[in-house]
Structure formats: C-alpha cells, structure tokens
Coordinates of C-alpha atoms and ligand atoms in Angstrom, one line a residue:
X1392 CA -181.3 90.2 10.0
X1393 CA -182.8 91.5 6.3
X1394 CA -185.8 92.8 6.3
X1395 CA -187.2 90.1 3.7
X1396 CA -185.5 87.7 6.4
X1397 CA -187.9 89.2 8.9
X1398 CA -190.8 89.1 6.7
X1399 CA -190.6 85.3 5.9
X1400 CA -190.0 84.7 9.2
X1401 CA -192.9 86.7 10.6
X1402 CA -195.2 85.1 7.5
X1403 CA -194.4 82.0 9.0
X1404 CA -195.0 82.7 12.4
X1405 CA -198.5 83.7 11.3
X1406 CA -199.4 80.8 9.7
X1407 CA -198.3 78.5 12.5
X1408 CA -199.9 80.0 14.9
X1409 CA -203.4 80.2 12.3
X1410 CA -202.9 76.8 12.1
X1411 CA -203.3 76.6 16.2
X1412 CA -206.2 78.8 16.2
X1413 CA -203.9 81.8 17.9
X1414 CA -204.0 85.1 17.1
X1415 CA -200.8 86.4 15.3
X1416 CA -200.4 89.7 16.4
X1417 CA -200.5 88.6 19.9
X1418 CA -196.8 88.0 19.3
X1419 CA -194.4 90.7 18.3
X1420 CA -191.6 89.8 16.6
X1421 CA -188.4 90.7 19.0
X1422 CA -185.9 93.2 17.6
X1423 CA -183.3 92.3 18.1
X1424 CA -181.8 88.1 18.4
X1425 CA -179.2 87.4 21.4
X1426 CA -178.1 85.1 18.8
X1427 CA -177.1 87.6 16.3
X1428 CA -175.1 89.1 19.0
X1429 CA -173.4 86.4 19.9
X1430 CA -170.1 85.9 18.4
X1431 CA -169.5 89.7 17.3
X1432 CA -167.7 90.7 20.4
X1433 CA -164.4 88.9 20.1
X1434 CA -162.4 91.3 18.9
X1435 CA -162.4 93.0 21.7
X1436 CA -161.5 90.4 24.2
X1437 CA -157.8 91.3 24.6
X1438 CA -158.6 94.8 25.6
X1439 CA -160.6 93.1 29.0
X1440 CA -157.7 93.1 31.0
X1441 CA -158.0 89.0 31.3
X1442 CA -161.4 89.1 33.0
X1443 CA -163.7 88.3 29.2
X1444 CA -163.5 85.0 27.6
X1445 CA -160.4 82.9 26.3
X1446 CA -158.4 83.5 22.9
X1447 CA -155.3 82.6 21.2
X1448 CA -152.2 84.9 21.9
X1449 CA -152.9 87.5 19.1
X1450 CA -149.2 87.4 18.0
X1451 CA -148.8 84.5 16.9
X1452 CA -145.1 83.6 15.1
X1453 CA -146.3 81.2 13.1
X1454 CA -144.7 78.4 15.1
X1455 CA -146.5 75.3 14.4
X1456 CA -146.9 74.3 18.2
X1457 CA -146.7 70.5 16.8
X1458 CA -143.1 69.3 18.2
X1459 CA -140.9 69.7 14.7
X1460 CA -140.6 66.7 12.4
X1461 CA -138.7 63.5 13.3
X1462 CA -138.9 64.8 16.7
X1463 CA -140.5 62.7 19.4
X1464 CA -142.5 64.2 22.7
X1465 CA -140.8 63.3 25.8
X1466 CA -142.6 65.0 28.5
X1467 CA -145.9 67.6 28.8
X1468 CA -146.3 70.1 31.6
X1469 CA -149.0 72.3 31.4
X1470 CA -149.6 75.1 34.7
X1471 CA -153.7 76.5 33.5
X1472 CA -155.8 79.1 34.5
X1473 CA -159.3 78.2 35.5
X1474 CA -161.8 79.1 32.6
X1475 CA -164.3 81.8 32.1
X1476 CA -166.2 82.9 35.6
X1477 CA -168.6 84.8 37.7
X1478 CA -167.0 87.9 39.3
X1479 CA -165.4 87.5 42.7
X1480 CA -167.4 88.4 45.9
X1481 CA -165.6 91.8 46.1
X1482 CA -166.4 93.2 42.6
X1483 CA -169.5 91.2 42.4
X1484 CA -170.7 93.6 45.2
X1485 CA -169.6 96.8 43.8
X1486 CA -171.5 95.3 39.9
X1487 CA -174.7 94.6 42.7
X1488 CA -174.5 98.6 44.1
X1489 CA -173.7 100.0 40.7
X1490 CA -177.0 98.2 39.0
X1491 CA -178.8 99.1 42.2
X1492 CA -178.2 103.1 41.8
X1493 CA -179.0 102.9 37.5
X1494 CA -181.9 101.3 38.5
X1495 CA -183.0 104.6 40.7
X1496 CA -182.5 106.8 37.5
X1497 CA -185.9 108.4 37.3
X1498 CA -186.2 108.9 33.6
X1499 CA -185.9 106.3 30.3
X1500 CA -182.0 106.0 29.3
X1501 CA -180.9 107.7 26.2
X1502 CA -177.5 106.5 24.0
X1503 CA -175.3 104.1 24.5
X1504 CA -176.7 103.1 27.9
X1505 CA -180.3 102.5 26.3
X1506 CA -180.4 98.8 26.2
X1507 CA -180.7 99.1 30.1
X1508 CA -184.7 100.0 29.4
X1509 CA -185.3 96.4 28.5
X1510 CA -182.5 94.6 30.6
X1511 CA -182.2 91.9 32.7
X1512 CA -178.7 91.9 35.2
X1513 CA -176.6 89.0 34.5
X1514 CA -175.6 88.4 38.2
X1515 CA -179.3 86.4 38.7
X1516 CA -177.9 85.2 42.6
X1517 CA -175.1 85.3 44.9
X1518 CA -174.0 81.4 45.0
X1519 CA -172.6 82.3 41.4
X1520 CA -169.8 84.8 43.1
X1521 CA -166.4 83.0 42.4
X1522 CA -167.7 80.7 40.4
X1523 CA -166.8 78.9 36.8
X1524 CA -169.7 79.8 34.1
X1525 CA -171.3 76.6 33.1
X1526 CA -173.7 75.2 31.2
X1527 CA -176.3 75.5 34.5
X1528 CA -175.4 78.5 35.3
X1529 CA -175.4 80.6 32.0
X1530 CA -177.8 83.6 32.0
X1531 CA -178.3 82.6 28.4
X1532 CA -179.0 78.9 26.9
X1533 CA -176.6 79.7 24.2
X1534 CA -173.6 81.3 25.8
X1535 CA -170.5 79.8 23.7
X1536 CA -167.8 81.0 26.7
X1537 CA -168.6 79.3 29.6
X1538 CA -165.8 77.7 31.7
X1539 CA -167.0 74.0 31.8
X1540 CA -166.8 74.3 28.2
X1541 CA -163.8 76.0 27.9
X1542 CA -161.7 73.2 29.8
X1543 CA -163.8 70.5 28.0
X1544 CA -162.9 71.9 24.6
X1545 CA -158.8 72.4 25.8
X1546 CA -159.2 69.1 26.7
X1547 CA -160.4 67.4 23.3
X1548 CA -157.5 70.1 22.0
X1549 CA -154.6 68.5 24.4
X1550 CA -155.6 64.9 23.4
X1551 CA -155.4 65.6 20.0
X1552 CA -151.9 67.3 20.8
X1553 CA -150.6 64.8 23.4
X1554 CA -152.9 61.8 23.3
X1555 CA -149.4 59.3 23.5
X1556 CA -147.8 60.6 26.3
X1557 CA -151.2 59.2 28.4
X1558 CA -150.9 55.2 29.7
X1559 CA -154.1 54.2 29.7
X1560 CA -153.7 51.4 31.9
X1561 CA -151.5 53.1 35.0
X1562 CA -153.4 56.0 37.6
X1563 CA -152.2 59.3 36.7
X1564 CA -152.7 62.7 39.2
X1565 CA -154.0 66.3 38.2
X1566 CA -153.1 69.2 40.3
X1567 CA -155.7 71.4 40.9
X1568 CA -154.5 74.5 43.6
X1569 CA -158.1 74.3 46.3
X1570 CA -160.0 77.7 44.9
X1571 CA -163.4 75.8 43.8
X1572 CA -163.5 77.2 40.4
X1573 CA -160.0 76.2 39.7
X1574 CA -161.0 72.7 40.9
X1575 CA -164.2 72.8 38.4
X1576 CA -161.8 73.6 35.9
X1577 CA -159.8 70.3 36.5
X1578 CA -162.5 68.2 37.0
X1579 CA -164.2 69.6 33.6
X1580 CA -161.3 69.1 31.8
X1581 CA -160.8 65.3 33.4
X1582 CA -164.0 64.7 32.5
X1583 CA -163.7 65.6 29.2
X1584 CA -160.5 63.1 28.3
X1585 CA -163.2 60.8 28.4
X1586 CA -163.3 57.5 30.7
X1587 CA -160.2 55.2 29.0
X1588 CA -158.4 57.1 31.6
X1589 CA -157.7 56.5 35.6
X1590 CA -157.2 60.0 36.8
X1591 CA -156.6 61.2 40.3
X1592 CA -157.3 64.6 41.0
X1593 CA -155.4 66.2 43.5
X1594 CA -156.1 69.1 45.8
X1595 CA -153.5 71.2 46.7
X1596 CA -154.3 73.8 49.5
X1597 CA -153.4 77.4 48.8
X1598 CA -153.8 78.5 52.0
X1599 CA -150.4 80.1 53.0
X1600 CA -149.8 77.3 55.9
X1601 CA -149.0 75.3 53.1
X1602 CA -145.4 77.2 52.5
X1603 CA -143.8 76.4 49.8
X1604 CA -146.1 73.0 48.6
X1605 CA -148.4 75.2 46.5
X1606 CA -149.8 75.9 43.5
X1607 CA -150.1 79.3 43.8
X1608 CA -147.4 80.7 45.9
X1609 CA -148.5 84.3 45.7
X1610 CA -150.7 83.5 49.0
X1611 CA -147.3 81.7 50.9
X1612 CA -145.8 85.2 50.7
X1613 CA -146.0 87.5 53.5
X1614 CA -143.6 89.6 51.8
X1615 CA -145.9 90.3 49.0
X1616 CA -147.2 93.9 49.0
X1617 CA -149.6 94.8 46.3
X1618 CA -149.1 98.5 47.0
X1619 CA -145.2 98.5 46.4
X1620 CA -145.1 100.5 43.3
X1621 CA -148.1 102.0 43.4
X1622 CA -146.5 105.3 42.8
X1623 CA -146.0 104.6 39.7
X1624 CA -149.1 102.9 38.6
X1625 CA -151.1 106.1 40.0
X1626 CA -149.4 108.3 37.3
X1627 CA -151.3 106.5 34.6
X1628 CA -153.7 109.0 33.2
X1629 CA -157.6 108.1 34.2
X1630 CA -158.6 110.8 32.1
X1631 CA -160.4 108.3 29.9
X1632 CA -162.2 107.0 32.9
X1633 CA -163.7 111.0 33.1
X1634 CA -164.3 110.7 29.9
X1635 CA -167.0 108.3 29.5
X1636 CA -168.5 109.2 32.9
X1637 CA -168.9 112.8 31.2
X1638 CA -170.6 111.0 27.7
X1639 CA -172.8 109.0 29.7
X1640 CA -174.1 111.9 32.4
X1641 CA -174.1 114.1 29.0
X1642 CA -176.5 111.4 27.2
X1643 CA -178.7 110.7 30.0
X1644 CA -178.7 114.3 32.5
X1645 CA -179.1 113.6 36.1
X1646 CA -177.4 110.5 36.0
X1647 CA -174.0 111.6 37.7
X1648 CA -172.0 108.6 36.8
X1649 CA -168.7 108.8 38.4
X1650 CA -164.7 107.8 37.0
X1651 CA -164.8 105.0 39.5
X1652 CA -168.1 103.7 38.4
X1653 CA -166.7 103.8 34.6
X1654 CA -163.8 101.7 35.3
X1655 CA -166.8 99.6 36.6
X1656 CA -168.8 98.9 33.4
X1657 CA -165.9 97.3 31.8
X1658 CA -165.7 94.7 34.4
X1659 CA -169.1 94.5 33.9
X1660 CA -168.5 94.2 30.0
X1661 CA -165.8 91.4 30.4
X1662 CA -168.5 89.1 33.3
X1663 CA -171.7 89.8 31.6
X1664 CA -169.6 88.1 28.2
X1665 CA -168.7 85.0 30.5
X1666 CA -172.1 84.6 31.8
X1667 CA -174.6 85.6 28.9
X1668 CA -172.2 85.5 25.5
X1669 CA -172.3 89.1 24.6
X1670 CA -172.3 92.3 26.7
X1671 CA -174.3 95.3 25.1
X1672 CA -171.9 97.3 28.0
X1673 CA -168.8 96.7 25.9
X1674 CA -170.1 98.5 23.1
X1675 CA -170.6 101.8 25.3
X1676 CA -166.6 102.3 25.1
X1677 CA -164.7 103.5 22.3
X1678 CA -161.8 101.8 20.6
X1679 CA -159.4 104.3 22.3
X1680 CA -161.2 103.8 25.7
X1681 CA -160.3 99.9 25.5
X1682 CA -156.7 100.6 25.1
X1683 CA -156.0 102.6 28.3
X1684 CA -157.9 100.6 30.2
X1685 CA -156.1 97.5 29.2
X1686 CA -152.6 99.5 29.4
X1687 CA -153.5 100.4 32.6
X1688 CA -153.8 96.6 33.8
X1689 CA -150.9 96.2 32.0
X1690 CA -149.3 98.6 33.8
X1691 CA -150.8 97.3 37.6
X1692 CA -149.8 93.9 36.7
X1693 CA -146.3 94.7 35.9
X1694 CA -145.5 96.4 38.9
X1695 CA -147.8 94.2 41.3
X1696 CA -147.0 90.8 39.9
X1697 CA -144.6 90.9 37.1
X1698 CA -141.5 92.1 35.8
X1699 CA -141.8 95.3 37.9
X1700 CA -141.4 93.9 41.0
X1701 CA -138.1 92.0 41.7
X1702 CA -140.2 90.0 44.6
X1703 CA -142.2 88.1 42.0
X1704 CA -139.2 86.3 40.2
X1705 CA -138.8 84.5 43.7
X1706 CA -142.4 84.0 44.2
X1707 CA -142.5 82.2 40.8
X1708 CA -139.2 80.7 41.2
X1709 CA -141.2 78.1 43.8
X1710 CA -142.8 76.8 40.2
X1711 CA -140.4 77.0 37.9
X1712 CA -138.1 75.2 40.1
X1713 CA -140.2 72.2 40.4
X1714 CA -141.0 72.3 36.8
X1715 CA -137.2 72.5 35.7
X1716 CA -136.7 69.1 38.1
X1717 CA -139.7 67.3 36.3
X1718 CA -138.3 68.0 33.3
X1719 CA -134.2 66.9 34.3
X1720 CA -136.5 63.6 36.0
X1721 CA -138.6 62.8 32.9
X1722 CA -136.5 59.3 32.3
X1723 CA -137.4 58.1 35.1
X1724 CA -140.8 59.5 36.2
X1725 CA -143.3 57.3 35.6
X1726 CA -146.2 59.9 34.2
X1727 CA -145.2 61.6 31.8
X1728 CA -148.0 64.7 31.8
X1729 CA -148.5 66.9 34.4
X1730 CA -151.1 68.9 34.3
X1731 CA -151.9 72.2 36.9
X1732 CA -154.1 74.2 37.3
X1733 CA -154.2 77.2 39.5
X1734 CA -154.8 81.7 39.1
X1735 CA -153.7 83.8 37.0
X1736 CA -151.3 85.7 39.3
X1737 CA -149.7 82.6 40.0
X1738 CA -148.9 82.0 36.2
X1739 CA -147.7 85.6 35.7
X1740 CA -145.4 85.0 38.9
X1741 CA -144.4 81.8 37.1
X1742 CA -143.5 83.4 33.8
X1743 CA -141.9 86.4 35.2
X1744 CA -139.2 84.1 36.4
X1745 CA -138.9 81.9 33.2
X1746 CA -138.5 85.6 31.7
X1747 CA -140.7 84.9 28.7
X1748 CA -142.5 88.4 28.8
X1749 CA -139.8 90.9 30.0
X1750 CA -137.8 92.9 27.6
X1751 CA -135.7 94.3 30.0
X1752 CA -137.6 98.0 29.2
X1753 CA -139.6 99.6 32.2
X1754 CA -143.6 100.0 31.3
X1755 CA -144.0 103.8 31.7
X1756 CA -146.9 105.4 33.0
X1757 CA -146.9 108.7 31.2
X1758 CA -147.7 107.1 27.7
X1759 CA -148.8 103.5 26.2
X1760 CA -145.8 102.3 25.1
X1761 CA -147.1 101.1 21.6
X1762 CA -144.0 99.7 19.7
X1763 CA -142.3 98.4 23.1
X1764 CA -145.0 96.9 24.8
X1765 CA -144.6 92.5 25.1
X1766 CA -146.3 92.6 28.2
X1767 CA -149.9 92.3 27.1
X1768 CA -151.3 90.8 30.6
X1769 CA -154.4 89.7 29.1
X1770 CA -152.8 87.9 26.3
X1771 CA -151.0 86.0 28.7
X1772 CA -153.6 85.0 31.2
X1773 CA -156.8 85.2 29.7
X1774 CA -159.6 83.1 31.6
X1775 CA -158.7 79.6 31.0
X1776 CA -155.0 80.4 30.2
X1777 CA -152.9 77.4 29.3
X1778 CA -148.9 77.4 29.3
X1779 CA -147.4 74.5 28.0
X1780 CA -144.3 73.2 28.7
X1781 CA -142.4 70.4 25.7
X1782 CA -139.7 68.4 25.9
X1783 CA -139.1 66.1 22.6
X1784 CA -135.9 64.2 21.5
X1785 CA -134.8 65.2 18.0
X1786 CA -131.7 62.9 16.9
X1787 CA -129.6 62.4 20.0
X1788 CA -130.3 66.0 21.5
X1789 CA -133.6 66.8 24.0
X1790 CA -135.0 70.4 23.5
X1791 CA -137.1 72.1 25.7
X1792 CA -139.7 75.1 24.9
X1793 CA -143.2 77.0 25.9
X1794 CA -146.5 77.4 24.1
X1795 CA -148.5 79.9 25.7
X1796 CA -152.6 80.4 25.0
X1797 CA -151.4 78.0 21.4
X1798 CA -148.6 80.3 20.4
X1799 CA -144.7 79.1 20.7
X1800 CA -143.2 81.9 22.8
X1801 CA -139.1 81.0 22.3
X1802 CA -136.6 82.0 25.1
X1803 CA -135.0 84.6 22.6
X1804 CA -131.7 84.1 24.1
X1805 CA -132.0 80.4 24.0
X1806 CA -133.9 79.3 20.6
X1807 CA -131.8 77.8 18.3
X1808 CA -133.4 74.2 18.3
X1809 CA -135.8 72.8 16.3
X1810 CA -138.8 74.7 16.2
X1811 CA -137.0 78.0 17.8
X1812 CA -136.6 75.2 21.1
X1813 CA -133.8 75.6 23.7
X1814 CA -131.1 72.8 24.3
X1815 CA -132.2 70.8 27.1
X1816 CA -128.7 71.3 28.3
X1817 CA -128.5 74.8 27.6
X1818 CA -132.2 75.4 29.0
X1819 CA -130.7 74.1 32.4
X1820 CA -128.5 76.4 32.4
X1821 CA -130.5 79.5 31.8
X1822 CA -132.7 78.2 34.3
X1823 CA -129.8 77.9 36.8
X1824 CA -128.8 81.2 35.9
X1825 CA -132.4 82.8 36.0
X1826 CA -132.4 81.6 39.4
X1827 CA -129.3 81.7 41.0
X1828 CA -129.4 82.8 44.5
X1829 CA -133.0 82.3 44.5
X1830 CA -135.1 81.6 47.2
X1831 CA -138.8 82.2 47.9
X1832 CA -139.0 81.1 51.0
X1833 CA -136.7 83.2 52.4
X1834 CA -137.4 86.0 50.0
X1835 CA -141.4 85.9 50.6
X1836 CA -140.8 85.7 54.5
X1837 CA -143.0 82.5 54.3
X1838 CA -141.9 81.4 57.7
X1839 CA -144.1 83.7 59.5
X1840 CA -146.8 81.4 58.3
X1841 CA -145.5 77.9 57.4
X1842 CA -142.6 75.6 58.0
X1843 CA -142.9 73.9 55.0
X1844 CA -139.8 75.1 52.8
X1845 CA -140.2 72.6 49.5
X1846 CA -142.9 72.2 47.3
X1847 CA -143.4 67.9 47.3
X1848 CA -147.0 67.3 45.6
X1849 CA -145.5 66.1 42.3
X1850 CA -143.7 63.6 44.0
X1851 CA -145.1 62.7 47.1
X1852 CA -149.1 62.5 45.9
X1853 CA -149.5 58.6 46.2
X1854 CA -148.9 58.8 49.4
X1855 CA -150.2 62.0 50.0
X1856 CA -153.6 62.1 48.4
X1857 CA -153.5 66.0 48.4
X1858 CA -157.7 66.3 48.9
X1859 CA -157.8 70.2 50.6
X1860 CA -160.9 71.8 51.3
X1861 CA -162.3 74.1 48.4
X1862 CA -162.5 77.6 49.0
X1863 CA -164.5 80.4 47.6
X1864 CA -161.3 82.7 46.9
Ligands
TPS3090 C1 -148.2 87.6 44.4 C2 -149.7 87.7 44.6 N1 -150.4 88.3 43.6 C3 -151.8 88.4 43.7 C4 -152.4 87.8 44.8 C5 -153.9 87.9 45.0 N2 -154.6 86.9 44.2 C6 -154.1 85.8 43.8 S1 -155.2 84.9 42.9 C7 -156.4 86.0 43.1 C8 -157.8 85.8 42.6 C9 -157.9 86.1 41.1 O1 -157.3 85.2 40.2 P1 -158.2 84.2 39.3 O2 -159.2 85.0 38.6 O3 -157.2 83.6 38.3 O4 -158.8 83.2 40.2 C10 -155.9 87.1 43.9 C11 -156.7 88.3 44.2 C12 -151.6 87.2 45.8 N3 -152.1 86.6 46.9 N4 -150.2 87.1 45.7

C-alpha cells in the first residue's frame, strides 16, 4: 500500500473512531494486509510438487478445449482429483513437531524466518488432518484456494463446457473412490450444478478387498512397492536441501535447522497456501531451490508411480480399460457423463498407461533435465486435478481426445482429427495395443487380497448403490 494510501486510511480511521468517542491511537494501523498477500503467490504453485493450490497446465498448446466446429459432443468422462486440503495425518505430525521445536528457539528470529515473531500456525486442530479446505475451515476469511470452492468453481466451468450432455429429467451417478475428502470433493461439486439435476453419488470403497472394482487401484495392488527404484531416486542431489538449512541456522545462530526439516517448510509452504491463501514460508526459498525440489518429486513420482515403473501401466490399465469400454458403449449407455473422482496417484497410474506424459526418455537423477523434461508431476495432478476425456462426431467419423488441468494434451502418435483428436477407431486401437497382454489383477498380485477380478461400478450402480464407508486416508 502507498504511503498516502496509508495516510488517508489512517485519517479516516481517526475520525471514525472521534466520532465514537475512542481514542485513535489506541489502534495501530497493522503493517502489513493478508489481503495484499493474497494473490501474489501463484507463480510459484507448479514448483509445490502438487501439494499448493490448483492451476491450469502451464503449457498450454493453444488448443481451444471447446470440441472443433461442426463437431457435436458424444460422451464426457472426467477421472478428478479432490481439491485443495489439510495435510495428511503423517506429515501433519511431522509440520506439529517441526512448529513445536521453532517455537523453543530462545531468541527473536532474524531473515527470512522473521514473520514467525508475530505468527499464528495454520494447523489450528487435528480433525482438519486429511481433510478438504473449506469455507469453515479456512485459517483465514478470505482464502481464495479452498477445496469446496475449487470443485464448486470446476463445476460452474463443466456446465458451461458440457451443460447438454446432462438429462435433466433421468437420475444420473457420480463416482466418488471412499477417502472423505475425495467424497467432499464430489458432493461440492454436485452441489454446485445446482438442483435441476437428480444426482446419485456413489461410493466406491478403496479398500484393497475391493480388487479390481475401484477407483483407485494403487491400494488393490499387493505388488506395488514404493521402494522399487529407490536407488535411483536417492542419487538426486539434496544438496539444496543443505543449503537452506545452512541460510536459515546462519540468519538465526543456534537454531540447528536440519536438511530433513528444509524439505519440511515447503510442505508447509504448499498447506499453509491451501488453508490461509498465502504462505510467508514460500518466500524463504529461492527460485533455484523451487526447482530441485519439484524435480526431485518429479523424479520420486516417475519411478514410484509413473513411467518409471513398468508395474504402474497395469495398475492404471484397471482404469483405462473401463474408460475405453464407456467410450466403445456410448450409443447405448444411457448417461452420457461420467464423472470420477479419486487421488492423485491413481490418476498418474491412469495416465501412465494412456501414455500421455512419457517420452520414452528415462528422468535422470544426476541433473534436471530442462529441455527433455514432459513429466511435470505437479502440472498433472495438482490439487483438484481434472482429466477430461471427449468424444464428439464430426461428419460421419467419432474422434476421441484428453484435456488435462484445461489444456488439450494430443496422443502424438494419434492426433490427426479435428482439434489434434484421435480416430475413434484408430484410438481403439492404440488402446488395444497400449494394453495388450495387460492385466492388473494378475500383475498387481490382487488375489492375495480380493476375488474380485473386474471393475463393475459404472455399470452395475443401480443395483448396487456403491455407499462405502468414508475413510480418513
Ligand atoms: C500405486 C500406488 N501409489 C501410491 C499409493 C499410496 N497413496 C495412494 S493415494 C495416497 C494419498 C495421497 O493422495 P491425495 O492427496 O490425492 O489424496 C497415497 C499415499 C498406493 N497405495 N499405490
């Protein structure tokens, strides 16, 4: 704010509160506005490693993600990530013990850490853990990234998108995987389409009894081991992570900051941002900071849950597979939207095996790959990501392609329809191919804990009712 800003308001302050018989310097005027911070944080998002707030895919084409003139939608799918939350249980205690020992620093903070003299923690209780931001739950009154209004805003956005596709008149199911937040999301997002519409939510258990009639197969597979390739995620530098540790104990002597408690303080950057709007931690790191850290989840993500690991093409074959029959079904399905929501793993898995974000080049852990890199994890599964699925009829011919976070991300190999789309027939095909000998039950060893081998709830939810109980996880 200008200083003749701060003078008029000040003025007027003063002559308010003469005109209520109050003293005026009883009231400073504060220094600084959360709502001048609010807002001036976005550009660092992508650099969060999908943990901060929503935004667009940064590379953008310049797709319109409209479906291409003359061409008429046929069928929606769209698999979501819940929106913008609390941390889980796990990191929300390691934020609690991190606060705790700052808090024991005997002297007043110097640098970049000096905002924690005058600071409130933006973890207020422990019920939040897990949890969607809301309105309710916000540490501030004007935090503009909360989840509920995430999914109510993508909401208003998809109706304005895909409005005709919706009967009003005929009961249509949501799939929502039974993690509480990623139920929130659904229900925000239901109740933002307003009430013309008769929607049934359902509830699909990720517990791994479920097998292979999940939402988020990653917990159906035994086989999964996050440690596989950890030998080569280790290799990544943490020098940076030193780095700061060293800046911070430098600025403020005595403090003994360790690397493992750096990595912290960006998770506590991307949270605090969810819960509160802005994060005076995120401005503690340097540009150059921000980018090995979100390498670094790049590179974890590839090897634990992408590309990396040959495992996850079969884990997110259990999706794509269903997906690929909705679409071959559309003529005679009788919704013609279907809408999922589940976790971001589970959308990664998905994608791996569509094949959307894999350039066929290793990521390498002795340097950031700058010119190489299309694996930008947090571009693709930000909180609240959303990756849509069209089909539309052009002439005679039915075309199928993906927008991802409001970017159209072609199939290179398969993008010579309208719009860069893929040949409904030819898309088949790829998808055939991309999963040919393919199969995640047996490839996930999901038999040790289910016998359920295909994955129903699109089809079978009438008489179903899928209505699992919610889980903190
Ligand atoms: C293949 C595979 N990859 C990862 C996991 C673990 N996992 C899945 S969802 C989730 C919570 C965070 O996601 P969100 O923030 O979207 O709720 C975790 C820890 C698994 N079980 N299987």
């Amino acid at each position: 704010m200008s200083q003749d800003k701060k003078k008029t308001l000040s003025r007027l302050l003063t002559s308010s509160l003469l005109l209520h018989g109050l003293e005026a310097f009883a009231i400073p005027v504060k220094k600084s506005f959360d709502i001048d911070k609010i807002g001036t944080q976005e550009s660092i998002f992508p650099f969060l490693a999908g943990a901060g707030p929503y935004f667009s895919y940064p590379e953008n084409y310049g797709i319109p993600i409209e479906p291409p003139n003359k061409c008429e939608l046929k069928q929606i799918q769209l698999i979501a990530r819940h929106g913008e939350r609390y941390p889980t249980t796990s990191k929300g205690a390691k934020l609690l013990s991190l606060w705790k020992s700052l808090q024991q620093y005997p002297k007043s903070f110097n640098g970049s850490l000096s905002f924690l003299n005058d600071y409130q923690f933006f973890i207020e209780n422990e019920d939040v853990l897990e949890m969607e931001t809301t309105i309710d739950n916000s540490v501030n009154a004007i935090n503009p990234y909360t989840g509920e209004m995430d999914a109510k805003k993508h909401a208003r956005e998809f109706l304005s998108l895909y409005e005709d596709l919706l009967d009003e008149k005929k009961e249509f199911a949501v799939f929502a995987a039974s993690s509480e937040r990623v139920h929130d999301t659904a229900q925000f997002f239901i109740d933002s389409l307003g009430s013309r519409y008769n929607v049934s939510l359902q509830t699909i258990s990720e517990e791994p009894s479920s097998g292979a009639n999940t939402l988020s197969a990653g917990y159906s597979c035994p086989a999964w081991d996050e440690d596989q390739y950890s030998n080569i995620t280790e290799k990544y530098s943490t020098q940076y992570l030193i780095d700061i540790a060293s800046r911070l104990n430098f600025e403020n002597k005595g403090l003994n900051i360790t690397a493992n408690q750096a990595n912290m303080l960006f998770t506590w950057c991307a949270y605090e941002l969810n819960a509160r709007g802005y994060s005076d931690m995120c401005n503690i790191f340097t540009r150059e900071e921000l980018i090995h850290y979100s390498y670094q989840d790049d590179l974890t993500s590839y090897y634990q849950d992408g590309p990396g690991y040959p495992l996850i093409r079969a884990v997110g074959s259990n999706l794509f597979n269903a997906s690929v029959k909705l679409l071959q079904e559309s003529e005679h399905l009788d919704q013609r939207v279907w809408l999922s929501f589940t976790h971001d793993t589970d959308i990664l898995n998905y994608l791996t095996t569509v094949g959307l974000f894999d350039n066929g080049k290793k990521l390498d852990p002795s340097y950031v790959p700058f010119r190489d890199l299309i694996f930008h994890k947090s571009w693709i599964i930000p909180q609240g990501a959303r990756v849509y699925t069209q089909k539309f009829q052009c002439e005679n011919n039915t075309y199928v392609r993906y927008v991802v976070n409001d970017a159209v991300i072609p199939i290179e190999s398969c993008s010579d329809g309208p719009g860069f789309s893929c040949e409904a027939n030819n898309f088949y095909q790829y998808a055939e191919e991309t999963m040919a000998n393919m199969n995640f039950f047996q490839a996930c060893n999901t038999s040790s804990v289910s016998n359920i081998t295909d994955l129903t709830f699109y089809w079978d939810w009438k008489m179903t009712n899928y209505n699992a109980t919610l889980l903190k996880e």
